[in-house]
Amino acid sequence: MHKVPLYIAGEMCQSETSQWIDVLNPATQEIIAQVPCTTNEEMARAITSAKETFKTWKEVQISERARIMMRYAALLKEHHDEIATIICHELGKTFEDAKGDLWRGIEVVEQAANAPSMMMGETVENVARGIDTYSYMQPLGVCAGITPFNFPAMIPLWMFPMAIVCGNTFILKPSEQDPLTPMRLVELFEEAGAPKGVLQVVHGTKPQVDILLEDPAIRAISFVGSCGVGEYIYSKGTANLKRVQACVGAKNHMVIMPDAKKERLISNLVGASVGAAGQRCMGISVAVFVGQTKEWINDLKEAFSQVRPGVWDDPKAAYGPQTTPQAKARILSLIANGKKQGATCLLDGSDFTVEGYEQGNWVGPTLFTDVTTEMDLYKEEIFGPVLACICVDTLDEAIALINNSPYGNGTSLFTACGAAARKFQHEIEVGQVGINVPIPVPLPFFSFTGWKGSFYGDQHTYGKQGIRFYTETKTITARWFEDDIATGPNMSINLK
Ligand code: NAD
């Protein structure tokens, strides 16, 4: 049995714990590895190593830190298919989707290589006679990241490259459901030239996270995961005077205007709602049909019925299994509940299975209409291939519906009308808006800007805000006296 190692002080080491969690292939339930619940002593070693390494790492010249990121991005590209295959085995994504998971992470590493220009401070000359003020962005110290199961490559890569390139050291606590992908990312990071100790990996669940939330050496916590856990981490982390950014759950609406092109809309909606088995925080879970477009729901049902989940290496599979039997059971109970509460189930994927993989956590594409905002189907984040359709008469009604949702991660509008798009993007209370783009995840020169109940904190993940989150601004006011100028030439051009 493969026992997943810890990564402490630059060494892969076996945990001394007696508590191990099985990592299952979700298409077969085969145990592919076991992940340790890191002991308190091992947690302390990881934190001490991160703290000690910070003293030297922050002094490494910024261009060298950036160069490591350049080499890292190149190595990740070189190992692209190999890492994607690991994702497929431990999470069940289709191969194409797994490649996308990694690729979106590589883009963040490429952005991290731009840190020198993103870390420039501000200057004003002559704030008073002969006095200048200028600022630097300096690293915080030890930062930590806690990541979810659904993007085992992309989300760790949202965090540690940005934190480390800024001069911090980092402790990663990846999801216990798919830790093999992040471990491979870490091996390649070392191969790219990252010195020992700048990155540590610990495994486990709440008890290990609690240690990170309590230890005074840790200055900042990045979290991505569910709402309840994010709220806990944000409250406890900030109560312990740490910076916290927590990207959490979502319920994303797509609004369909009568002037949208039906075929284009339907193919985008199918991919955005059931793609990745609905396990995307930016996936669409509510379709809002405006006016006559409600007549398109029948065409949507037809398109949904053509979609077939399957195993990762089946090129015809549209998506893979749910991550765990518990996740599947929760989705099935929400489907049953939706029927009980009066929604019309046009297509029910509850009994879906894949031949030869009957043990897999399969849920077929599921489509509901006549959904109301009081139903659990609407209120709960289902995180499965289930789409709820709601019909309204006007764009104003669609905007009001979305603005009443407690979530604000993503939304999209399909239309051919610029005025409708302008009104929507201006009035909508959601942090990431797509106009004829179903899943508007910003590229890493912007930031990932969820709003309302989908984000706790103020500085968002990656981009300029990511740099601000991982740095402290130091402002210097300086005066130099002309009569101190020395005479005599300086012949050297060496700045080292
Ligand atoms: P989760 O909250 O169950 O787990 C996330 C991390 O928190 C894991 O590392 C887990 O070990 C740890 N954890 C679990 N329970 C904990 C506790 N009680 N105390 C401390 N730590 C704990 O989330 P998940 O099921 O892995 O991921 C799915 C969720 O993540 C969905 O809600 C999805 O919307 C959300 N998500 C959000 C974004 C975003 O950017 N907003 C992106 C991806 C996923």
Tab-separated table of C-alpha atoms and ligand atoms in Angstrom, residues 146-151 154-155 158 173-177 204-207 209-210 213 223-227 229-230 232-233 246-250 280-282 381 383 409 448 454, ligand 1:
chain	number	residue	atom	x	y	z
A	146	ILE	CA	-5.788	24.396	3.014
A	147	THR	CA	-7.181	23.080	-0.249
A	148	PRO	CA	-10.307	21.196	-1.438
A	149	PHE	CA	-10.625	17.984	-3.411
A	150	ASN	CA	-12.060	19.325	-6.648
A	151	PHE	CA	-8.953	20.896	-8.238
A	154	MET	CA	-4.938	24.168	-9.778
A	155	ILE	CA	-5.829	25.218	-6.238
A	158	TRP	CA	-3.119	29.243	-6.718
A	173	LYS	CA	-2.483	20.970	3.872
A	174	PRO	CA	-4.023	19.407	0.765
A	175	SER	CA	-7.356	17.601	0.620
A	176	GLU	CA	-7.149	14.155	2.159
A	177	GLN	CA	-9.263	12.844	-0.736
A	204	GLY	CA	-4.933	15.406	7.816
A	205	THR	CA	-8.227	17.095	8.628
A	206	LYS	CA	-9.567	19.413	11.358
A	207	PRO	CA	-7.017	18.679	14.125
A	209	VAL	CA	-5.832	22.592	10.435
A	210	ASP	CA	-6.503	23.736	14.017
A	213	LEU	CA	-4.920	28.255	12.848
A	223	PHE	CA	-8.439	28.447	2.292
A	224	VAL	CA	-10.578	27.054	-0.509
A	225	GLY	CA	-13.449	24.714	0.328
A	226	SER	CA	-17.002	24.548	1.623
A	227	CYS	CA	-18.893	27.403	3.318
A	229	VAL	CA	-15.455	25.032	7.010
A	230	GLY	CA	-14.450	28.365	5.457
A	232	TYR	CA	-14.835	28.327	10.797
A	233	ILE	CA	-11.345	28.922	9.379
A	246	ALA	CA	-11.376	31.954	2.232
A	247	CYS	CA	-12.945	31.081	-1.128
A	248	VAL	CA	-16.026	28.999	-0.386
A	249	GLY	CA	-19.232	27.546	-1.812
A	250	ALA	CA	-21.408	28.832	-4.612
A	280	ARG	CA	-16.752	23.043	-9.900
A	281	CYS	CA	-17.231	26.073	-7.674
A	282	MET	CA	-17.816	28.161	-10.822
A	381	GLU	CA	-24.871	23.819	-3.109
A	383	PHE	CA	-21.946	19.964	-6.212
A	409	ASN	CA	-19.036	33.568	-6.905
A	448	PHE	CA	-10.358	35.321	-8.468
A	454	SER	CA	-18.723	32.836	-1.555
B	1	NAD	P1	-14.190	20.935	2.459
B	1	NAD	O1	-14.560	22.229	3.087
B	1	NAD	O2	-14.852	19.702	2.940
B	1	NAD	O3	-12.613	20.680	2.608
B	1	NAD	C1	-11.666	21.650	2.241
B	1	NAD	C2	-10.417	21.485	3.108
B	1	NAD	O4	-10.761	21.738	4.471
B	1	NAD	C3	-9.818	20.087	3.062
B	1	NAD	O5	-8.424	20.210	3.045
B	1	NAD	C4	-10.298	19.450	4.364
B	1	NAD	O6	-9.410	18.497	4.888
B	1	NAD	C5	-10.373	20.641	5.302
B	1	NAD	N1	-11.418	20.473	6.326
B	1	NAD	C6	-12.546	19.733	6.237
B	1	NAD	N2	-13.277	19.861	7.363
B	1	NAD	C7	-12.597	20.697	8.171
B	1	NAD	C8	-12.856	21.228	9.469
B	1	NAD	N3	-13.947	20.918	10.137
B	1	NAD	N4	-11.940	22.064	10.007
B	1	NAD	C9	-10.831	22.409	9.329
B	1	NAD	N5	-10.535	21.931	8.087
B	1	NAD	C10	-11.410	21.086	7.523
B	1	NAD	O7	-14.405	21.141	0.876
B	1	NAD	P2	-14.308	20.049	-0.278
B	1	NAD	O8	-15.488	19.145	-0.186
B	1	NAD	O9	-12.955	19.457	-0.329
B	1	NAD	O10	-14.433	20.987	-1.579
B	1	NAD	C11	-15.658	21.359	-2.150
B	1	NAD	C12	-16.084	22.744	-1.724
B	1	NAD	O11	-15.081	23.681	-2.073
B	1	NAD	C13	-17.339	23.228	-2.414
B	1	NAD	O12	-18.151	23.887	-1.472
B	1	NAD	C14	-16.835	24.219	-3.448
B	1	NAD	O13	-17.747	25.232	-3.825
B	1	NAD	C15	-15.693	24.800	-2.718
B	1	NAD	N6	-14.756	25.413	-3.645
B	1	NAD	C16	-14.735	26.769	-3.717
B	1	NAD	C17	-13.888	27.403	-4.616
B	1	NAD	C18	-13.859	28.892	-4.725
B	1	NAD	O14	-12.917	29.391	-5.310
B	1	NAD	N7	-14.833	29.620	-4.189
B	1	NAD	C19	-13.047	26.633	-5.434
B	1	NAD	C20	-13.096	25.243	-5.327
B	1	NAD	C21	-13.945	24.649	-4.425
